[in-house]
PDB file of C-alpha atoms in Angstrom:
ATOM      1  CA  MET A  18       9.980  14.211   8.589  1.00 56.00           C
ATOM      2  CA  ARG A  19      12.826  14.088   6.100  1.00 62.00           C
ATOM      3  CA  ARG A  20      14.524  11.464   8.246  1.00 56.00           C
ATOM      4  CA  LEU A  21      11.385   9.317   8.139  1.00 48.00           C
ATOM      5  CA  LEU A  22      11.159   9.532   4.343  1.00 50.00           C
ATOM      6  CA  VAL A  23      14.886   8.801   3.945  1.00 54.00           C
ATOM      7  CA  ALA A  24      14.617   5.783   6.277  1.00 51.00           C
ATOM      8  CA  ALA A  25      11.613   4.418   4.342  1.00 54.00           C
ATOM      9  CA  ALA A  26      13.402   4.922   1.009  1.00 57.00           C
ATOM     10  CA  LEU A  27      16.549   3.220   2.279  1.00 58.00           C
ATOM     11  CA  ALA A  28      14.592   0.281   3.670  1.00 56.00           C
ATOM     12  CA  ALA A  29      12.741  -0.147   0.386  1.00 55.00           C
ATOM     13  CA  GLY A  30      15.931   0.297  -1.630  1.00 58.00           C
ATOM     14  CA  CYS A  31      17.797  -2.328   0.393  1.00 54.00           C
ATOM     15  CA  ALA A  32      14.955  -4.848   0.341  1.00 50.00           C
ATOM     16  CA  LEU A  33      14.051  -4.617  -3.344  1.00 48.00           C
ATOM     17  CA  PRO A  34      17.383  -5.877  -4.799  1.00 49.00           C
ATOM     18  CA  LEU A  35      17.428  -8.837  -2.388  1.00 48.00           C
ATOM     19  CA  CYS A  36      13.873  -9.793  -3.299  1.00 42.00           C
ATOM     20  CA  ALA A  37      14.474  -9.289  -7.009  1.00 42.00           C
ATOM     21  CA  GLN A  38      16.906 -12.209  -6.933  1.00 45.00           C
ATOM     22  CA  GLN A  39      13.986 -14.519  -6.161  1.00 58.00           C
ATOM     23  CA  ARG A  40      11.112 -12.789  -7.915  1.00 64.00           C
ATOM     24  CA  ALA A  41      10.405  -9.669  -9.927  1.00 80.00           C
ATOM     25  CA  VAL A  42       8.985  -6.512  -8.444  1.00 92.00           C
ATOM     26  CA  ARG A  43       5.343  -6.184  -9.482  1.00 93.00           C
ATOM     27  CA  PRO A  44       3.512  -2.901 -10.159  1.00 96.00           C
ATOM     28  CA  GLU A  45       0.205  -1.933  -8.587  1.00 97.00           C
ATOM     29  CA  ILE A  46      -2.340   0.805  -9.117  1.00 98.00           C
ATOM     30  CA  ARG A  47      -4.866   1.933  -6.527  1.00 98.00           C
ATOM     31  CA  ALA A  48      -7.771   4.185  -5.651  1.00 98.00           C
ATOM     32  CA  ASP A  49      -8.108   5.263  -2.011  1.00 97.00           C
ATOM     33  CA  LEU A  50     -10.370   7.226   0.287  1.00 96.00           C
ATOM     34  CA  LEU A  51      -8.457   8.694   3.240  1.00 94.00           C
ATOM     35  CA  GLY A  52      -9.886  10.294   6.398  1.00 89.00           C
ATOM     36  CA  ALA A  53     -10.404  11.956   8.767  1.00 83.00           C
ATOM     37  CA  ALA A  54     -12.890  14.568   7.585  1.00 81.00           C
ATOM     38  CA  PRO A  55     -12.586  16.181   5.165  1.00 87.00           C
ATOM     39  CA  TYR A  56     -11.975  12.938   3.284  1.00 91.00           C
ATOM     40  CA  ALA A  57      -9.453  12.857   0.438  1.00 94.00           C
ATOM     41  CA  ALA A  58      -9.886  10.784  -2.718  1.00 96.00           C
ATOM     42  CA  GLN A  59      -6.587   9.705  -4.281  1.00 97.00           C
ATOM     43  CA  LEU A  60      -5.266   7.671  -7.183  1.00 98.00           C
ATOM     44  CA  GLY A  61      -1.871   6.058  -6.801  1.00 98.00           C
ATOM     45  CA  ALA A  62       0.700   3.613  -8.065  1.00 98.00           C
ATOM     46  CA  GLY A  63       3.489   1.628  -6.510  1.00 98.00           C
ATOM     47  CA  LEU A  64       5.638  -1.462  -6.398  1.00 97.00           C
ATOM     48  CA  ASN A  65       5.057  -4.701  -4.539  1.00 94.00           C
ATOM     49  CA  THR A  66       7.598  -7.458  -3.907  1.00 93.00           C
ATOM     50  CA  ASN A  67       8.157 -10.418  -1.629  1.00 92.00           C
ATOM     51  CA  LEU A  68      10.234 -10.548   1.538  1.00 93.00           C
ATOM     52  CA  GLY A  69      10.019 -14.328   1.686  1.00 91.00           C
ATOM     53  CA  TYR A  70       7.092 -16.714   1.387  1.00 91.00           C
ATOM     54  CA  TYR A  71       4.834 -14.990   3.901  1.00 95.00           C
ATOM     55  CA  ALA A  72       5.715 -11.280   3.678  1.00 96.00           C
ATOM     56  CA  ARG A  73       5.303  -8.562   1.061  1.00 95.00           C
ATOM     57  CA  LEU A  74       6.687  -5.035   0.873  1.00 97.00           C
ATOM     58  CA  GLU A  75       4.776  -2.345  -0.952  1.00 97.00           C
ATOM     59  CA  VAL A  76       5.846   1.216  -1.597  1.00 98.00           C
ATOM     60  CA  ASP A  77       3.103   3.446  -2.996  1.00 97.00           C
ATOM     61  CA  ALA A  78       2.550   7.093  -3.830  1.00 97.00           C
ATOM     62  CA  GLY A  79      -0.776   8.745  -4.478  1.00 97.00           C
ATOM     63  CA  GLY A  80      -2.295  12.096  -5.169  1.00 97.00           C
ATOM     64  CA  GLY A  81      -5.743  13.585  -5.276  1.00 97.00           C
ATOM     65  CA  ALA A  82      -7.966  16.193  -3.743  1.00 96.00           C
ATOM     66  CA  LEU A  83     -10.318  16.981  -0.911  1.00 93.00           C
ATOM     67  CA  ARG A  84     -13.123  19.529  -0.659  1.00 91.00           C
ATOM     68  CA  GLU A  85     -12.544  22.199   1.965  1.00 89.00           C
ATOM     69  CA  HIS A  86     -14.679  25.358   2.274  1.00 87.00           C
ATOM     70  CA  ASP A  87     -16.169  24.816  -1.203  1.00 89.00           C
ATOM     71  CA  ALA A  88     -12.720  24.587  -2.804  1.00 92.00           C
ATOM     72  CA  LEU A  89     -10.637  21.631  -3.956  1.00 94.00           C
ATOM     73  CA  VAL A  90      -7.322  21.233  -2.148  1.00 95.00           C
ATOM     74  CA  GLY A  91      -4.505  19.017  -3.459  1.00 96.00           C
ATOM     75  CA  THR A  92      -3.304  16.096  -1.342  1.00 96.00           C
ATOM     76  CA  GLY A  93      -0.593  13.486  -1.639  1.00 96.00           C
ATOM     77  CA  ARG A  94       0.937  10.597   0.245  1.00 96.00           C
ATOM     78  CA  VAL A  95       3.766   8.060   0.219  1.00 97.00           C
ATOM     79  CA  ASP A  96       3.390   4.710   2.007  1.00 97.00           C
ATOM     80  CA  ALA A  97       5.898   1.982   2.855  1.00 98.00           C
ATOM     81  CA  LEU A  98       4.005  -1.054   4.174  1.00 98.00           C
ATOM     82  CA  ALA A  99       4.986  -4.629   5.005  1.00 98.00           C
ATOM     83  CA  ARG A 100       2.211  -7.242   4.945  1.00 97.00           C
ATOM     84  CA  LEU A 101       2.077 -10.754   6.414  1.00 97.00           C
ATOM     85  CA  LEU A 102       0.146 -13.126   4.123  1.00 96.00           C
ATOM     86  CA  LEU A 103      -1.996 -15.785   5.746  1.00 96.00           C
ATOM     87  CA  ASP A 104      -2.330 -17.727   2.428  1.00 93.00           C
ATOM     88  CA  PRO A 105       0.840 -17.040   0.398  1.00 91.00           C
ATOM     89  CA  PHE A 106       0.411 -20.043  -1.903  1.00 89.00           C
ATOM     90  CA  GLY A 107      -3.103 -19.122  -3.045  1.00 84.00           C
ATOM     91  CA  GLU A 108      -4.821 -22.234  -1.705  1.00 88.00           C
ATOM     92  CA  SER A 109      -8.044 -20.235  -1.188  1.00 90.00           C
ATOM     93  CA  HIS A 110      -9.685 -17.954  -3.739  1.00 89.00           C
ATOM     94  CA  TRP A 111      -9.421 -15.018  -1.324  1.00 94.00           C
ATOM     95  CA  GLY A 112      -6.318 -14.368   0.764  1.00 95.00           C
ATOM     96  CA  LEU A 113      -6.088 -12.237   3.882  1.00 97.00           C
ATOM     97  CA  SER A 114      -2.984 -10.271   4.833  1.00 97.00           C
ATOM     98  CA  LEU A 115      -2.250  -7.965   7.768  1.00 98.00           C
ATOM     99  CA  GLY A 116       0.408  -5.306   7.805  1.00 98.00           C
ATOM    100  CA  GLY A 117       1.724  -1.978   8.817  1.00 98.00           C
ATOM    101  CA  GLY A 118       4.321   0.651   8.146  1.00 98.00           C
ATOM    102  CA  VAL A 119       4.679   4.369   7.670  1.00 98.00           C
ATOM    103  CA  SER A 120       2.667   6.890   5.699  1.00 97.00           C
ATOM    104  CA  ALA A 121       3.643  10.469   4.909  1.00 96.00           C
ATOM    105  CA  ARG A 122       0.669  12.648   3.941  1.00 95.00           C
ATOM    106  CA  TYR A 123       0.572  16.151   2.531  1.00 95.00           C
ATOM    107  CA  ARG A 124      -2.214  18.693   2.102  1.00 93.00           C
ATOM    108  CA  ALA A 125      -1.565  21.814  -0.017  1.00 94.00           C
ATOM    109  CA  GLY A 126      -0.711  24.723   2.252  1.00 91.00           C
ATOM    110  CA  ASP A 127       0.267  22.434   5.139  1.00 92.00           C
ATOM    111  CA  ARG A 128       3.391  20.495   6.091  1.00 94.00           C
ATOM    112  CA  VAL A 129       4.083  16.802   5.476  1.00 95.00           C
ATOM    113  CA  ARG A 130       2.709  14.723   8.345  1.00 95.00           C
ATOM    114  CA  PRO A 131       4.059  11.236   9.177  1.00 97.00           C
ATOM    115  CA  TYR A 132       1.773   8.507  10.505  1.00 96.00           C
ATOM    116  CA  LEU A 133       2.020   4.891  11.492  1.00 98.00           C
ATOM    117  CA  ALA A 134      -0.344   2.812   9.375  1.00 97.00           C
ATOM    118  CA  VAL A 135      -2.020  -0.551  10.035  1.00 98.00           C
ATOM    119  CA  VAL A 136      -3.807  -2.310   7.155  1.00 98.00           C
ATOM    120  CA  ALA A 137      -5.699  -5.468   6.270  1.00 98.00           C
ATOM    121  CA  ASP A 138      -5.924  -6.713   2.667  1.00 96.00           C
ATOM    122  CA  LEU A 139      -8.404  -9.149   1.195  1.00 97.00           C
ATOM    123  CA  GLU A 140      -6.880 -10.236  -2.114  1.00 95.00           C
ATOM    124  CA  GLY A 141      -8.903 -12.008  -4.777  1.00 94.00           C
ATOM    125  CA  PRO A 142      -8.028 -14.755  -7.254  1.00 92.00           C
ATOM    126  CA  LYS A 143      -5.697 -14.192 -10.185  1.00 90.00           C
ATOM    127  CA  VAL A 144      -7.503 -12.933 -13.282  1.00 91.00           C
ATOM    128  CA  GLY A 145      -5.550 -12.218 -16.448  1.00 90.00           C
ATOM    129  CA  GLY A 146      -2.220 -11.785 -14.690  1.00 90.00           C
ATOM    130  CA  GLN A 147      -3.686  -9.421 -12.069  1.00 95.00           C
ATOM    131  CA  ARG A 148      -5.164  -9.648  -8.584  1.00 94.00           C
ATOM    132  CA  VAL A 149      -7.648  -7.201  -7.086  1.00 96.00           C
ATOM    133  CA  ALA A 150      -7.409  -6.466  -3.370  1.00 97.00           C
ATOM    134  CA  LEU A 151      -9.583  -4.513  -0.975  1.00 98.00           C
ATOM    135  CA  GLN A 152      -7.508  -2.717   1.642  1.00 98.00           C
ATOM    136  CA  ALA A 153      -8.748  -1.101   4.858  1.00 98.00           C
ATOM    137  CA  GLY A 154      -6.875   0.353   7.776  1.00 97.00           C
ATOM    138  CA  VAL A 155      -5.931   3.331   9.873  1.00 96.00           C
ATOM    139  CA  GLY A 156      -3.072   5.785   9.596  1.00 92.00           C
ATOM    140  CA  GLY A 157      -3.831   9.462   9.954  1.00 88.00           C
ATOM    141  CA  GLY A 158      -7.496   8.479   9.961  1.00 91.00           C
ATOM    142  CA  VAL A 159      -9.475   5.752   8.247  1.00 95.00           C
ATOM    143  CA  ARG A 160      -8.237   4.477   4.900  1.00 96.00           C
ATOM    144  CA  VAL A 161     -10.015   2.234   2.402  1.00 98.00           C
ATOM    145  CA  GLY A 162      -8.912   1.360  -1.082  1.00 97.00           C
ATOM    146  CA  VAL A 163      -9.038  -0.900  -4.098  1.00 98.00           C
ATOM    147  CA  VAL A 164      -5.691  -2.180  -5.398  1.00 98.00           C
ATOM    148  CA  VAL A 165      -4.891  -3.950  -8.681  1.00 97.00           C
ATOM    149  CA  ARG A 166      -1.582  -5.819  -8.454  1.00 94.00           C
ATOM    150  CA  GLY A 167       0.461  -7.793 -10.929  1.00 91.00           C
ATOM    151  CA  ALA A 168       0.157 -11.493 -10.039  1.00 86.00           C
ATOM    152  CA  ASP A 169       2.757 -14.220  -9.942  1.00 79.00           C
ATOM    153  CA  ALA A 170       1.785 -17.643 -11.312  1.00 72.00           C
ATOM    154  CA  LEU A 171       2.454 -19.539  -8.068  1.00 72.00           C
ATOM    155  CA  TRP A 172       2.153 -16.983  -5.258  1.00 75.00           C
ATOM    156  CA  ARG A 173      -0.082 -14.259  -3.922  1.00 77.00           C
TER     157      ARG A 173
END
């Protein structure tokens, strides 16, 4: 598991300086519901940057809780996802992107579990320097979330 986390961190660390030459790294905040049962509710934050016109890299971390046997149990996760944008120039109000990557999830009292994740984003129009996206996918169970990302003037 440590090797997986180190590989994800190295990949993100190598990609971010290259992308920063073209465009700044943008922050994002998110709220997610992760399955399988019992479902975990998490709040998270991360960074999002471009890997060219049509690809984005996001690295997120989140934490929250799930209800198990009438008690709240702490949970956490770290994701490294690459997404392919189908409308990178924002020609439509809503833009679809498809992606995947790795997710490391933790439940208090358990070990860290790595998963492959596949996601689809539906990102809305720019409003006040931000874009709201709905994200759904699988990776250790079903995952749905709402993401608020910093928006660039010309790109998704």
